[in-house]
Amino acid sequence: MPEPHPKTLRILLARYAEARITHAHTTSAAASKEIDDVVHALCAATSTACVEDAIAAADLLLAASSCQSPAGVARDQAGLAA
């Protein structure tokens, strides 16, 4: 399975954090569904089975992507600008 783009991982991690904050302030069904949806997407993107493993895997993938060659870093920066 190909590795997810760093931008995708950052977006999923941000969505997860936002959903957790929202859920802490309101226990609505919509807030719970957003957490479930983003956890599913994050687990699928990182090929993991639980959110804790998904976050750890995303962190490792992002750390590895920051140590890429200059061409890879430029590609990632261009992806962030999009």
Coordinates of C-alpha atoms in Angstrom, one line a residue:
M1 CA 0.0 0.0 0.0
P2 CA 1.4 3.4 -0.9
E3 CA 2.2 5.8 1.9
P4 CA -0.2 8.7 2.3
H5 CA 0.9 12.2 1.4
P6 CA 2.2 14.2 4.4
K7 CA -0.5 16.9 3.7
T8 CA -3.2 14.2 3.9
L9 CA -1.8 13.0 7.3
R10 CA -1.7 16.6 8.6
I11 CA -5.3 17.2 7.6
L12 CA -6.5 14.0 9.2
L13 CA -4.6 14.7 12.4
A14 CA -6.0 18.2 12.5
R15 CA -9.6 17.0 11.9
Y16 CA -9.2 14.4 14.7
A17 CA -8.0 17.1 17.1
E18 CA -10.8 19.4 16.1
A19 CA -13.4 16.6 16.5
R20 CA -12.1 15.7 19.9
I21 CA -12.3 19.3 21.1
T22 CA -15.8 19.6 19.7
H23 CA -16.9 16.4 21.3
A24 CA -15.5 17.5 24.7
H25 CA -17.8 20.6 24.5
T26 CA -20.9 18.8 23.1
T27 CA -21.8 15.2 23.1
S28 CA -24.0 15.5 20.0
A29 CA -24.4 12.7 17.5
A30 CA -22.8 14.8 14.8
A31 CA -19.6 15.2 17.0
S32 CA -19.5 11.5 17.6
K33 CA -19.9 10.7 14.0
E34 CA -17.1 13.1 13.0
I35 CA -14.8 11.4 15.4
D36 CA -15.8 8.0 14.0
D37 CA -15.3 9.2 10.4
V38 CA -11.9 10.7 10.9
V39 CA -10.7 7.7 13.0
H40 CA -11.7 5.4 10.2
A41 CA -10.0 7.6 7.6
L42 CA -6.8 7.9 9.7
C43 CA -6.7 4.2 10.4
A44 CA -7.2 3.4 6.7
A45 CA -4.5 5.9 5.6
T46 CA -2.0 4.4 8.0
S47 CA -3.0 0.7 7.7
T48 CA -3.7 0.5 11.4
A49 CA -6.6 -0.9 13.5
C50 CA -6.9 1.7 16.3
V51 CA -6.6 5.4 16.6
E52 CA -3.6 5.3 19.0
D53 CA -1.6 3.2 16.5
A54 CA -2.8 5.5 13.6
I55 CA -1.6 8.6 15.4
A56 CA 1.7 7.0 16.2
A57 CA 2.1 5.8 12.6
A58 CA 1.2 9.2 11.2
D59 CA 3.8 10.8 13.5
L60 CA 6.4 8.4 12.2
L61 CA 5.5 9.0 8.6
L62 CA 5.6 12.7 9.0
A63 CA 8.9 12.6 10.8
A64 CA 10.3 10.4 7.9
S65 CA 8.9 12.8 5.3
S66 CA 10.7 15.8 7.0
C67 CA 14.0 13.9 6.5
Q68 CA 13.6 13.5 2.8
S69 CA 15.9 14.6 0.0
P70 CA 15.6 18.3 -1.0
A71 CA 13.4 17.3 -4.0
G72 CA 11.0 15.4 -1.7
V73 CA 10.8 18.4 0.6
A74 CA 10.1 20.8 -2.3
R75 CA 7.3 18.4 -3.5
D76 CA 5.8 18.4 0.0
Q77 CA 5.9 22.1 0.3
A78 CA 4.3 22.5 -3.1
G79 CA 1.6 20.1 -2.0
L80 CA 0.9 22.2 1.1
A81 CA 0.6 25.4 -1.0
A82 CA -2.1 23.7 -3.1

